[in-house]
Coordinates of C-alpha atoms in Angstrom, one line a residue:
Chain A
A1 CA 0.0 0.0 0.0
Q2 CA 1.1 3.5 -0.7
S3 CA 2.2 5.9 2.1
V4 CA 3.2 9.5 2.5
T5 CA 5.6 11.2 4.8
Q6 CA 5.8 14.9 5.5
P7 CA 8.9 15.3 7.6
D8 CA 8.2 18.8 8.9
I9 CA 5.3 19.2 11.3
H10 CA 5.7 23.0 11.6
I11 CA 7.5 25.6 9.6
T12 CA 7.8 29.3 10.3
V13 CA 8.7 31.6 7.5
S14 CA 8.9 35.4 7.1
E15 CA 6.6 37.2 4.7
G16 CA 8.3 37.6 1.4
A17 CA 10.7 34.7 1.9
S18 CA 10.6 31.5 0.0
L19 CA 8.9 28.3 1.2
E20 CA 9.5 24.7 0.5
L21 CA 7.5 21.8 2.0
R22 CA 8.8 18.3 1.8
C23 CA 6.8 15.2 0.8
N24 CA 8.1 11.7 0.3
Y25 CA 5.9 8.8 -0.8
S26 CA 6.2 5.1 -0.9
Y27 CA 4.7 3.4 -3.9
G28 CA 6.0 0.9 -6.5
A29 CA 4.7 2.6 -9.6
T30 CA 4.1 6.1 -10.7
P31 CA 1.6 7.6 -8.3
Y32 CA -1.0 10.3 -8.6
L33 CA 0.3 13.1 -6.4
F34 CA -1.5 16.0 -4.8
W35 CA -1.0 19.0 -2.5
Y36 CA -3.9 20.4 -0.6
V37 CA -4.1 23.5 1.7
Q38 CA -6.4 23.9 4.7
S39 CA -7.0 27.2 6.3
P40 CA -8.3 27.3 9.8
G41 CA -12.0 26.2 10.0
Q42 CA -12.0 25.4 6.3
G43 CA -12.1 22.3 4.1
L44 CA -9.1 21.1 2.0
Q45 CA -8.5 23.0 -1.2
L46 CA -6.6 21.5 -4.1
L47 CA -3.3 23.4 -4.8
L48 CA -2.0 21.2 -7.6
K49 CA -1.7 17.7 -8.8
Y50 CA 0.7 15.5 -10.8
F51 CA -0.5 12.5 -12.9
S52 CA 2.1 12.3 -15.7
G53 CA 4.1 14.4 -18.1
D54 CA 6.1 17.5 -17.1
T55 CA 7.5 16.9 -13.6
L56 CA 7.3 20.5 -12.6
V57 CA 3.7 21.3 -11.9
Q58 CA 2.2 24.8 -11.5
G59 CA -0.7 25.3 -9.2
I60 CA -2.9 28.0 -7.8
K61 CA -1.8 30.9 -5.5
G62 CA 1.7 30.9 -7.0
F63 CA 2.7 27.4 -5.8
E64 CA 4.6 24.8 -7.8
A65 CA 5.8 21.3 -7.0
E66 CA 8.4 19.0 -8.6
F67 CA 8.0 15.3 -8.9
K68 CA 11.4 13.5 -8.5
R69 CA 11.0 9.8 -9.1
S70 CA 14.6 9.0 -8.0
Q71 CA 13.9 10.6 -4.6
S72 CA 10.3 9.5 -4.3
S73 CA 9.5 13.1 -3.6
F74 CA 7.0 15.8 -4.5
N75 CA 8.1 18.9 -2.7
L76 CA 6.0 22.1 -2.8
R77 CA 7.5 25.5 -3.3
K78 CA 6.6 29.1 -3.4
P79 CA 9.1 31.9 -4.1
S80 CA 7.6 34.6 -2.0
V81 CA 5.2 33.9 0.8
H82 CA 2.2 36.1 1.7
W83 CA 0.6 36.3 5.2
S84 CA -2.5 34.6 3.7
D85 CA -0.4 31.4 3.1
A86 CA -0.5 30.6 6.7
A87 CA -2.3 27.3 6.8
E88 CA -1.9 23.5 7.0
Y89 CA -0.6 21.8 3.9
F90 CA -1.3 18.1 3.1
C91 CA 0.5 16.0 0.5
A92 CA -1.5 13.0 -0.8
V93 CA -0.8 10.0 -3.0
G94 CA -3.2 7.9 -5.0
V95 CA -2.9 4.8 -7.1
G96 CA -5.2 6.2 -9.7
S97 CA -6.6 3.9 -12.4
N98 CA -9.7 2.3 -11.0
D99 CA -9.1 3.2 -7.4
Y100 CA -9.2 6.9 -6.4
K101 CA -8.5 6.4 -2.7
L102 CA -5.8 8.8 -1.4
S103 CA -3.3 8.4 1.4
F104 CA -2.6 11.7 3.1
G105 CA 0.5 12.8 5.0
A106 CA 0.2 14.1 8.5
G107 CA 0.4 17.7 7.3
T108 CA 2.7 20.7 7.7
T109 CA 1.6 23.8 9.5
V110 CA 3.0 27.0 8.0
T111 CA 3.2 30.1 10.2
V112 CA 4.1 33.4 8.4
R113 CA 5.7 36.1 10.5
A114 CA 5.6 39.8 9.5
Chain B
D1 CA -20.6 24.9 -9.7
A2 CA -21.4 25.2 -6.0
G3 CA -18.8 22.6 -5.0
V4 CA -19.4 19.8 -2.5
I5 CA -22.1 20.8 -0.1
Q6 CA -22.3 19.6 3.5
S7 CA -24.9 20.1 6.1
P8 CA -25.1 21.0 8.8
R9 CA -21.9 23.0 9.2
H10 CA -22.0 22.7 12.9
E11 CA -23.7 20.2 15.1
V12 CA -23.8 20.0 18.9
T13 CA -25.5 17.0 20.5
E14 CA -25.6 15.0 23.6
M15 CA -24.1 11.6 24.1
G16 CA -26.5 8.9 23.0
Q17 CA -28.3 11.0 20.4
E18 CA -28.4 10.1 16.7
V19 CA -26.5 12.3 14.4
T20 CA -26.9 12.5 10.6
L21 CA -24.5 14.3 8.4
R22 CA -25.3 15.1 4.8
C23 CA -23.4 15.5 1.6
K24 CA -24.2 16.6 -1.9
P25 CA -21.3 15.8 -4.3
I26 CA -20.5 17.8 -7.4
S27 CA -22.7 16.8 -10.2
G28 CA -21.1 14.3 -12.5
H29 CA -18.6 13.0 -10.0
D30 CA -18.6 9.3 -9.6
Y31 CA -16.7 8.7 -6.3
L32 CA -17.7 10.0 -2.9
F33 CA -15.5 9.8 0.2
W34 CA -16.2 10.4 3.9
Y35 CA -13.4 11.5 6.1
R36 CA -13.0 12.3 9.8
Q37 CA -10.4 14.8 11.0
T38 CA -9.1 15.2 14.6
M39 CA -6.1 16.7 16.2
M40 CA -5.0 13.3 17.5
R41 CA -5.5 11.1 14.5
G42 CA -5.4 13.6 11.6
L43 CA -7.4 12.9 8.5
E44 CA -9.0 9.4 8.4
L45 CA -10.9 7.8 5.5
L46 CA -14.1 6.3 6.8
I47 CA -15.8 4.9 3.7
Y48 CA -16.1 5.6 0.0
F49 CA -18.6 4.9 -2.8
N50 CA -18.3 4.5 -6.5
N51 CA -21.5 5.1 -8.5
N52 CA -23.5 5.0 -5.3
V53 CA -22.1 1.6 -4.3
P54 CA -19.9 1.3 -1.1
I55 CA -16.5 0.1 -2.1
D56 CA -14.5 0.1 1.1
D57 CA -15.9 0.7 4.6
S58 CA -12.9 -0.6 6.5
G59 CA -12.3 2.8 8.0
M60 CA -15.7 3.0 9.7
P61 CA -14.7 2.9 13.4
E62 CA -17.6 0.9 14.8
D63 CA -21.1 -0.4 14.1
R64 CA -22.4 2.8 15.5
F65 CA -21.4 4.4 12.2
S66 CA -23.2 3.8 8.9
A67 CA -23.3 5.5 5.5
K68 CA -25.6 5.5 2.6
M69 CA -25.7 6.9 -0.9
P70 CA -29.2 6.4 -2.2
N71 CA -28.5 8.3 -5.4
A72 CA -25.7 10.1 -7.2
S73 CA -26.5 13.5 -5.6
F74 CA -26.8 12.6 -1.9
S75 CA -25.1 10.7 0.8
T76 CA -25.5 10.5 4.6
L77 CA -23.2 9.5 7.4
K78 CA -25.1 8.5 10.5
I79 CA -23.8 7.9 14.1
Q80 CA -26.1 6.2 16.4
P81 CA -25.7 6.4 19.4
S82 CA -23.1 9.2 19.4
E83 CA -20.3 9.4 22.0
P84 CA -18.0 12.3 23.0
R85 CA -15.1 10.6 21.2
D86 CA -16.9 11.1 17.9
S87 CA -16.3 14.8 18.2
A88 CA -14.4 15.8 15.1
V89 CA -14.7 17.5 11.7
Y90 CA -16.3 15.3 9.1
F91 CA -15.5 15.9 5.5
C92 CA -17.1 14.7 2.3
A93 CA -15.2 14.7 -0.9
S94 CA -16.2 13.8 -4.5
T95 CA -14.0 12.8 -7.3
L96 CA -13.8 13.3 -11.0
E97 CA -10.9 11.7 -13.0
G98 CA -8.8 11.0 -9.9
T99 CA -9.0 14.4 -8.2
Q100 CA -10.8 14.8 -4.9
Y101 CA -12.7 18.0 -4.1
F102 CA -13.6 18.5 -0.5
G103 CA -16.6 20.1 1.1
P104 CA -16.4 22.6 3.9
G105 CA -16.9 20.0 6.6
T106 CA -19.3 19.4 9.5
R107 CA -17.9 20.2 12.9
L108 CA -19.5 17.8 15.4
L109 CA -19.4 18.2 19.1
V110 CA -20.8 15.4 21.3
L111 CA -21.3 16.5 24.9

């Protein structure tokens, strides 16, 4: 079965600084990969996804992620963080095909300081 | 599209009472998932449906939990009887072509 690890529980970053959130997955084949963001009291919003093709994926709100098969990673990046990016971020992996169940990481909480 | 709709958004009930959570998936989506989120356990998959048929309910914690999907536009998650440890945020998500879209959640507090 597939699994996801988000090594960082909490990250604090200054507004305007760059942000990188790490995600490692365990799965034998090429997985479907996702990043979601959850603001306090809200549901999970899809930031971006990777199914195949170009390994650098652009998402909403200025985020991007890069799939690296050799490292089993799908790290999320943003060049310049805004205060509104303070939230919890979840990486998820799916098998795809005929089974759309996802395995979620434990999440990384991002705090943005002025 | 209005997105995934969940009701109620907040529910406060007393231990032993029946609780019914409702979900309306995005039209045309063929999978529907129910999750529970708590600080201690994170996001847990409870059950999911494909074309209204339950596929995997192994995440349902106890027989007190049941879920139905009578048609493509409606699903319920029922807890009977409810207990304080059921307090959590319950999310519904629907899927099209492999991507899950989440509802805003129902925040349940069992006293």
